[in-house]
Amino acid sequence: GEHVFIGAMATHDEVLRSGVVQADIPLVALAVATVADPAVRHRGTFGGSLAHADPAGDLPAVVLALDGVLVARSAEGEREIPAADFFVDYLESSLRPGEVLVGVKIPKLGPGWGFHYEKFHRTAQAWAIVGVAAAVRRNNGAIQEARIGLTNMGSTPVRARAVETALQGVELGDQVRQACEEAAADTSPTSDLHAQADYRRHLAKVLTHRAIRSAAGAP
């Protein structure tokens, strides 16, 4: 098929060990590997992380960057919700009363794509202060397309659309760094005991640059 379906009750560890996930949607595997610690990854579920709709969680930004589609079910039937419409506010999703999340469809990206998840956190078990999920397609040395999701840069996960647009046709070099200066555009990070909003904006630019270079295969 053209997508991989991950059931909502699949644990993080099951997703991480899936050969299909590693082969067809490797960005998911890269991000799941950073979730909390082994104990949490063995008990926490992929669907739970998405339905919780915490912008500091690693997986919402990844599913958003990959244009995932979430599948909800109720007594009335089943409906599909694009990730861009699923996360509506802090800890709030577009699930309706009586609906449960049953899984997510994540499109497979073909040859030529590279992936990276860059995460800044205080300790190995901590939530991301900022995280960046990046998928990059190159052709003849230039970036043809980039998809970027930001963790903890607002009340929901955020697509870095300005950077995605600025990177089109750009070769690796100073232009990539300049494009990544737009990473904090249209974001609304908060200040808390872990980081001030301005620091998060700075991190978003730095981490996006790192993630894009890594996804593009730069040394």
Rosetta silent file (secondary structure, phi, psi, omega in degrees, C-alpha in Angstrom):
SEQUENCE: GEHVFIGAMATHDEVLRSGVVQADIPLVALAVATVADPAVRHRGTFGGSLAHADPAGDLPAVVLALDGVLVARSAEGEREIPAADFFVDYLESSLRPGEVLVGVKIPKLGPGWGFHYEKFHRTAQAWAIVGVAAAVRRNNGAIQEARIGLTNMGSTPVRARAVETALQGVELGDQVRQACEEAAADTSPTSDLHAQADYRRHLAKVLTHRAIRSAAGAP
SCORE:     score description
SCORE:     0.000 S_00000001
   1 L     0.000  178.274 -178.503    0.000    0.000    0.000 S_00000001
   2 L   -91.850   -2.919  179.826    0.867    3.674   -0.073 S_00000001
   3 E  -143.258  166.218  172.993    0.813    4.087    3.688 S_00000001
   4 E  -109.191  131.452  177.016    1.643    2.300    6.928 S_00000001
   5 E  -100.756  125.664  176.038   -1.156    1.858    9.459 S_00000001
   6 E  -112.768  119.116  178.655   -0.163    1.935   13.135 S_00000001
   7 E   -66.879  146.763 -175.680   -2.852    0.810   15.557 S_00000001
   8 L   -61.194  -30.482 -176.342   -3.555    3.112   18.465 S_00000001
   9 L   -89.494    1.762  175.225   -2.782    0.402   21.040 S_00000001
  10 L   -65.773  130.168  178.199    0.647   -0.443   19.607 S_00000001
  11 E   -73.445  160.480  176.652    3.266    0.301   22.243 S_00000001
  12 H   -57.065  -40.768 -178.623    6.185    2.564   21.453 S_00000001
  13 H   -64.639  -40.098  177.884    8.487   -0.436   21.730 S_00000001
  14 H   -63.205  -41.125  177.959    6.421   -2.439   19.244 S_00000001
  15 H   -64.782  -43.941 -178.023    6.527    0.452   16.798 S_00000001
  16 H   -61.454  -37.733 -176.633   10.254    0.899   17.328 S_00000001
  17 H   -86.950   -3.090 -177.922   10.980   -2.777   16.632 S_00000001
  18 L   -71.354  123.346  176.104    8.748   -2.972   13.567 S_00000001
  19 H   -64.506  -33.059  178.389   10.695   -3.732   10.413 S_00000001
  20 H   -65.450  -44.742  178.444    7.952   -2.101    8.359 S_00000001
  21 H   -61.964  -47.302 -178.559    8.229    1.133   10.332 S_00000001
  22 H   -61.258  -36.973 -176.322   12.020    1.147   10.076 S_00000001
  23 H   -82.841  -40.241 -169.203   11.934    0.520    6.332 S_00000001
  24 H  -103.430  -28.518  178.170    8.956    2.588    5.187 S_00000001
  25 L  -136.867   63.461 -172.588    8.531    5.413    7.727 S_00000001
  26 H   -61.740  -24.747  178.123   11.956    5.666    9.415 S_00000001
  27 H   -61.238  -34.976  177.268   11.280    9.135   10.825 S_00000001
  28 H   -63.150  -44.653  179.439    8.717    7.537   13.132 S_00000001
  29 H   -63.072  -41.151  179.823   11.294    5.043   14.386 S_00000001
  30 H   -61.110  -41.425 -178.684   13.853    7.801   14.964 S_00000001
  31 H   -74.128  -42.648 -179.115   11.400    9.807   17.064 S_00000001
  32 H   -60.424  -33.581  179.950    9.955    6.865   19.006 S_00000001
  33 L   -63.381  -19.421 -179.441   13.483    5.912   20.065 S_00000001
  34 L   -96.254   -4.137 -176.909   13.716    9.232   21.950 S_00000001
  35 L   -68.967  118.668  170.782   10.426    8.860   23.846 S_00000001
  36 L    44.938 -117.919 -176.341   10.998    8.844   27.625 S_00000001
  37 L  -141.442  173.380 -177.043   12.748    5.626   28.709 S_00000001
  38 H   -56.195  -37.353 -179.171   12.465    1.861   28.046 S_00000001
  39 H   -62.483  -45.172  179.213    9.849    1.376   30.773 S_00000001
  40 H   -67.550  -40.310 -178.923    7.557    4.003   29.272 S_00000001
  41 H   -65.570  -25.788  178.092    8.176    2.766   25.732 S_00000001
  42 H   -80.511  -20.057 -176.908    7.083   -0.731   26.764 S_00000001
  43 H  -114.701  -35.093  179.767    3.778    0.472   28.271 S_00000001
  44 L   -70.761  150.383 -176.404    2.901    3.741   26.566 S_00000001
  45 E  -111.310  153.226  178.447    1.025    3.563   23.277 S_00000001
  46 H   -61.161  -46.884 -179.984    1.455    5.337   19.970 S_00000001
  47 H   -65.618  -35.592  178.163   -2.205    6.304   19.866 S_00000001
  48 H   -61.612  -40.790  178.919   -2.135    7.530   23.443 S_00000001
  49 H   -63.338  -35.150 -179.642    0.659    9.965   22.634 S_00000001
  50 H   -77.845  -45.377 -178.677   -1.358   11.380   19.756 S_00000001
  51 H   -65.415  -29.461  177.901   -4.746   11.521   21.495 S_00000001
  52 H   -65.005  -28.944  174.163   -3.136   13.250   24.494 S_00000001
  53 L    57.296   38.931  176.593   -2.259   16.083   22.088 S_00000001
  54 L   -86.247  119.966 -178.695    0.633   17.380   24.164 S_00000001
  55 L   -64.525  -16.512  176.938    2.716   19.743   21.996 S_00000001
  56 L   -85.222   -8.425  176.884    5.794   18.698   24.001 S_00000001
  57 L   -71.206  151.492 -176.066    5.314   15.083   22.929 S_00000001
  58 H   -76.530  -32.558 -168.259    7.634   13.782   20.232 S_00000001
  59 H   -81.534  -34.101  179.213    5.122   12.002   18.020 S_00000001
  60 H   -56.027  -42.663 -179.429    2.507   14.658   17.139 S_00000001
  61 H   -65.929  -33.675  179.152    5.076   16.770   15.262 S_00000001
  62 H   -67.593  -47.851  179.670    6.312   13.702   13.384 S_00000001
  63 H   -63.491  -36.014  177.187    2.830   12.663   12.264 S_00000001
  64 H   -65.241  -45.746 -178.918    2.136   16.275   11.283 S_00000001
  65 H   -62.693  -34.002 -177.208    5.341   16.521    9.228 S_00000001
  66 L   -90.257    7.147  179.946    4.544   13.273    7.421 S_00000001
  67 L    57.331   43.595  177.862    0.951   14.319    6.639 S_00000001
  68 L   -67.289  159.169  177.738   -0.459   11.452    8.655 S_00000001
  69 E  -124.338  122.663 -177.771   -4.187   10.770    8.822 S_00000001
  70 E   -91.449  139.897 -175.580   -5.730    9.758   12.143 S_00000001
  71 E  -109.002  119.923  179.644   -8.579    7.269   12.177 S_00000001
  72 E  -112.998  149.394 -178.916  -11.389    7.742   14.728 S_00000001
  73 E  -136.493  143.507  176.536  -14.289    5.413   15.388 S_00000001
  74 E  -144.962 -177.037  177.433  -17.624    5.762   17.173 S_00000001
  75 L   -62.765  -23.802 -179.739  -21.030    4.083   17.180 S_00000001
  76 L   -81.559  -14.044 -179.051  -21.848    6.189   14.121 S_00000001
  77 E   134.100 -157.574 -173.751  -18.920    4.821   12.145 S_00000001
  78 E  -121.071  145.275  174.375  -15.369    5.736   11.218 S_00000001
  79 E  -141.694  154.732 -179.667  -13.824    8.952    9.986 S_00000001
  80 E  -108.790  135.677 -175.448  -10.366   10.066    8.944 S_00000001
  81 E  -124.784  115.945  175.238   -8.819   13.263   10.279 S_00000001
  82 E   -58.568  143.570 -178.419   -5.716   14.836    8.702 S_00000001
  83 H   -55.739  -33.612 -179.724   -3.055   15.542   11.311 S_00000001
  84 H   -62.856  -21.632  179.713   -3.247   19.237   10.411 S_00000001
  85 H  -104.986   -7.846 -172.778   -6.851   19.233   11.687 S_00000001
  86 H   -81.167  -41.027 -176.516   -6.442   16.832   14.603 S_00000001
  87 E   -93.140  108.393 -170.767   -4.415   18.950   17.038 S_00000001
  88 E  -106.965  -23.237  178.563   -6.570   21.966   17.865 S_00000001
  89 E  -168.899 -179.007 -178.630   -5.169   23.341   21.154 S_00000001
  90 L   -60.253  120.567 -178.985   -3.112   22.430   24.196 S_00000001
  91 L    56.688   26.570 -178.717   -4.074   18.868   25.223 S_00000001
  92 E  -132.130  126.098  177.148   -7.088   19.143   22.928 S_00000001
  93 E  -112.082  177.010  179.421   -7.780   17.138   19.796 S_00000001
  94 L   -90.796   12.419  173.394  -10.653   17.167   17.334 S_00000001
  95 L   -61.046  135.854 -179.517  -11.974   13.830   18.611 S_00000001
  96 L   -91.098  161.756  174.708  -15.706   14.150   19.227 S_00000001
  97 L   -55.112  132.742 -179.458  -17.625   12.846   22.253 S_00000001
  98 L    89.246   -6.422  178.638  -18.034    9.103   21.852 S_00000001
  99 L   -96.535  148.542  170.908  -15.089    8.770   19.473 S_00000001
 100 E  -127.528  151.100  175.166  -11.880    6.876   20.103 S_00000001
 101 E   -81.638  126.214 -178.636   -8.665    6.955   18.132 S_00000001
 102 E  -108.157  -13.398  177.811   -8.075    3.562   16.529 S_00000001
 103 E   168.116 -176.114  179.734   -4.926    4.262   14.561 S_00000001
 104 E  -141.611  137.513  174.744   -3.003    6.455   12.162 S_00000001
 105 E   -99.567  125.071 -179.320   -2.170    6.137    8.481 S_00000001
 106 E  -119.356  119.878 -178.326    1.264    7.466    7.587 S_00000001
 107 E   -62.783  142.107  172.505    2.180    7.844    3.908 S_00000001
 108 L   -79.536  137.344  174.554    5.316    6.129    2.682 S_00000001
 109 L  -102.716  136.705 -171.452    7.833    8.481    1.126 S_00000001
 110 L   -77.558 -166.466 -179.416    9.711    7.083   -1.839 S_00000001
 111 L   -60.332  151.357  177.987   13.402    6.960   -2.757 S_00000001
 112 L    96.202   -7.037  179.136   15.465   10.095   -2.342 S_00000001
 113 E   -93.372  143.632  171.505   14.089   11.068    1.051 S_00000001
 114 E  -124.777  158.844 -171.459   16.190   11.413    4.195 S_00000001
 115 E  -138.939  150.803  173.285   14.967   11.796    7.759 S_00000001
 116 E  -159.852  145.243  171.108   16.063   13.096   11.139 S_00000001
 117 E  -121.922  117.039 -178.125   14.544   13.908   14.528 S_00000001
 118 E  -108.677  126.824 -173.009   16.513   16.454   16.548 S_00000001
 119 E  -132.786  133.074  174.944   15.544   16.876   20.186 S_00000001
 120 E  -113.526  123.001 -178.173   16.821   19.175   22.924 S_00000001
 121 L  -149.173  164.160 -174.246   15.988   18.127   26.470 S_00000001
 122 L   -78.491  -43.238  178.987   17.428   18.394   29.952 S_00000001
 123 L  -135.700  168.850 -175.744   17.733   14.685   30.770 S_00000001
 124 L   -60.440  -28.544 -175.891   17.243   11.437   28.867 S_00000001
 125 L   -95.857   -1.160 -169.968   13.753   10.974   30.316 S_00000001
 126 L   -83.561  157.717  170.385   12.546   14.558   29.938 S_00000001
 127 L   -62.936  155.697  176.939   10.022   16.072   27.573 S_00000001
 128 L   -67.316  131.883  168.025   11.498   17.947   24.636 S_00000001
 129 L   -71.822  -43.878  167.261   12.246   21.596   25.311 S_00000001
 130 E  -148.781  143.976  174.360   12.169   21.849   21.521 S_00000001
 131 E  -137.557  153.384 -179.829   12.184   19.097   18.908 S_00000001
 132 E  -133.928  122.014  174.021   12.347   19.085   15.114 S_00000001
 133 E  -101.771  123.822 -175.405   11.105   16.330   12.809 S_00000001
 134 E  -129.898  134.878  170.675   12.545   16.689    9.311 S_00000001
 135 E  -125.860  128.707 -173.734   12.048   14.855    6.033 S_00000001
 136 E  -132.076  132.774  174.491   14.108   16.058    3.068 S_00000001
 137 E  -114.157  125.074 -179.371   14.129   15.017   -0.590 S_00000001
 138 E  -113.111  153.742  175.554   17.179   15.937   -2.646 S_00000001
 139 E  -148.513  123.940 -178.633   17.850   15.798   -6.365 S_00000001
 140 L    53.996   38.165  175.010   21.183   16.623   -8.024 S_00000001
 141 L    87.194  -13.547 -178.317   22.460   18.035   -4.744 S_00000001
 142 E  -105.106  151.566  177.339   19.598   20.473   -4.188 S_00000001
 143 E   -77.157  120.562  178.576   16.685   20.184   -1.794 S_00000001
 144 E   -90.772  -33.308 -177.587   13.517   19.558   -3.781 S_00000001
 145 E  -156.877  142.786  175.647   11.119   19.271   -0.869 S_00000001
 146 E  -136.492  141.581  174.865   11.243   19.506    2.919 S_00000001
 147 E  -126.399  126.176 -171.742    8.673   18.671    5.554 S_00000001
 148 E  -134.602  125.368  174.249    9.286   19.980    9.049 S_00000001
 149 E  -115.683  137.822 -177.817    7.303   19.532   12.266 S_00000001
 150 E  -109.724  132.944  176.550    8.144   21.403   15.468 S_00000001
 151 E   -97.550  132.296  172.556    7.690   20.042   18.982 S_00000001
 152 L    65.133   38.245  176.172    6.863   22.397   21.884 S_00000001
 153 L  -117.519   23.096  178.226    6.732   25.618   19.880 S_00000001
 154 L   170.075 -168.479 -178.958    3.096   26.441   20.611 S_00000001
 155 L   -78.408  -10.624  174.790   -0.143   25.041   21.969 S_00000001
 156 L  -138.192  166.241  169.149   -0.085   22.422   19.194 S_00000001
 157 L   -62.308  152.347 -170.793    2.634   20.859   17.046 S_00000001
 158 E  -129.116  136.995  168.611    3.580   23.246   14.242 S_00000001
 159 E   -85.691  131.714  178.733    4.606   22.848   10.598 S_00000001
 160 L   -85.802   70.198 -173.442    7.529   25.130    9.737 S_00000001
 161 H   -62.123  -38.017 -178.511    5.953   26.164    6.440 S_00000001
 162 H   -62.861  -39.747  178.618    8.163   29.221    5.937 S_00000001
 163 H   -69.728  -42.974  179.286   11.294   27.079    6.129 S_00000001
 164 H   -55.083  -43.869 -179.909    9.803   24.407    3.881 S_00000001
 165 H   -68.109  -43.891 -176.843    9.156   27.037    1.210 S_00000001
 166 H   -66.749  -23.459 -176.712   12.541   28.732    1.596 S_00000001
 167 H   -84.589  -12.940 -176.236   14.410   25.437    1.210 S_00000001
 168 L   -62.758  122.198  178.411   12.976   24.518   -2.188 S_00000001
 169 L    81.284    4.069 -176.043   15.772   24.319   -4.757 S_00000001
 170 L   -89.093  138.039  172.919   18.468   25.220   -2.239 S_00000001
 171 E   -88.380  155.923 -179.390   21.820   23.431   -2.123 S_00000001
 172 L   -61.888  131.961 -177.830   23.411   22.575    1.209 S_00000001
 173 L   156.076 -153.438 -175.669   25.322   25.569    2.507 S_00000001
 174 H   -64.080  -28.886  179.982   24.697   29.028    3.880 S_00000001
 175 H   -64.640  -31.981  176.973   21.306   29.267    2.180 S_00000001
 176 H   -65.502  -44.880  178.467   20.053   26.388    4.319 S_00000001
 177 H   -60.543  -42.775  179.530   21.106   28.213    7.471 S_00000001
 178 H   -63.104  -41.275  179.165   19.391   31.363    6.250 S_00000001
 179 H   -62.656  -38.064 -177.361   16.200   29.455    5.477 S_00000001
 180 H   -71.858  -11.849  174.111   16.196   27.926    8.950 S_00000001
 181 L   -65.326  -15.245  179.082   16.163   31.411   10.469 S_00000001
 182 L   -89.553    4.914 -172.424   12.444   31.316    9.627 S_00000001
 183 L   -61.251  -31.242 -177.403   11.839   28.290   11.871 S_00000001
 184 L   -89.619    0.983  178.878   10.202   30.301   14.635 S_00000001
 185 L   -63.161  139.521  177.273    7.843   32.146   12.281 S_00000001
 186 L    61.047   28.423  174.180    4.170   31.683   13.141 S_00000001
 187 L  -112.514  163.381  179.387    4.994   29.930   16.419 S_00000001
 188 L  -141.723   65.200 -179.130    3.928   30.853   19.949 S_00000001
 189 L   -66.892  153.974  179.364    6.260   29.111   22.398 S_00000001
 190 L  -100.779  163.995  170.627    5.698   29.556   26.105 S_00000001
 191 L  -102.265  134.268  177.485    8.083   30.399   28.913 S_00000001
 192 L  -147.622 -168.147 -176.016    8.299   27.916   31.765 S_00000001
 193 L   -68.247  -14.246 -178.845   10.774   26.569   34.310 S_00000001
 194 L   -91.045  -34.893 -175.903   12.682   24.766   31.527 S_00000001
 195 L  -166.678  148.019  173.430   13.151   27.585   29.010 S_00000001
 196 L   -80.826  158.190 -178.094   12.063   31.077   28.083 S_00000001
 197 H   -59.123  -41.955 -179.673   10.107   31.631   24.885 S_00000001
 198 H   -62.639  -37.418  178.043   12.982   33.527   23.238 S_00000001
 199 H   -66.507  -38.674  176.820   15.340   30.645   23.968 S_00000001
 200 H   -63.180  -39.372  177.601   12.881   28.221   22.400 S_00000001
 201 H   -63.002  -41.967  176.681   12.757   30.390   19.280 S_00000001
 202 H   -62.180  -45.443  179.406   16.551   30.320   19.122 S_00000001
 203 H   -60.549  -40.361 -179.045   16.573   26.554   19.620 S_00000001
 204 H   -57.923  -41.625  179.744   14.027   26.075   16.850 S_00000001
 205 H   -66.770  -47.499 -177.381   16.348   27.779   14.364 S_00000001
 206 H   -65.809  -46.814 -176.828   19.464   25.887   15.469 S_00000001
 207 H   -69.710  -34.353  176.825   17.789   22.483   15.725 S_00000001
 208 H   -64.090  -41.697  177.578   15.986   22.893   12.405 S_00000001
 209 H   -61.111  -44.853  178.489   19.315   23.595   10.709 S_00000001
 210 H   -62.470  -45.124 -176.953   20.836   20.498   12.290 S_00000001
 211 H   -64.676  -41.720  179.983   17.848   18.343   11.407 S_00000001
 212 H   -64.841  -45.550  179.851   17.758   19.494    7.781 S_00000001
 213 H   -62.284  -43.013 -179.918   21.480   18.910    7.291 S_00000001
 214 H   -66.031  -43.931 -179.957   21.281   15.463    8.875 S_00000001
 215 H   -64.533  -31.463 -179.330   18.194   14.491    6.888 S_00000001
 216 L   -83.017   -3.469  177.464   19.876   15.689    3.699 S_00000001
 217 L    84.380   19.724  179.021   22.917   13.530    4.417 S_00000001
 218 L   -72.083  145.340  179.385   25.365   16.342    5.123 S_00000001
 219 L   -69.655    0.000    0.000   28.536   15.298    6.999 S_00000001
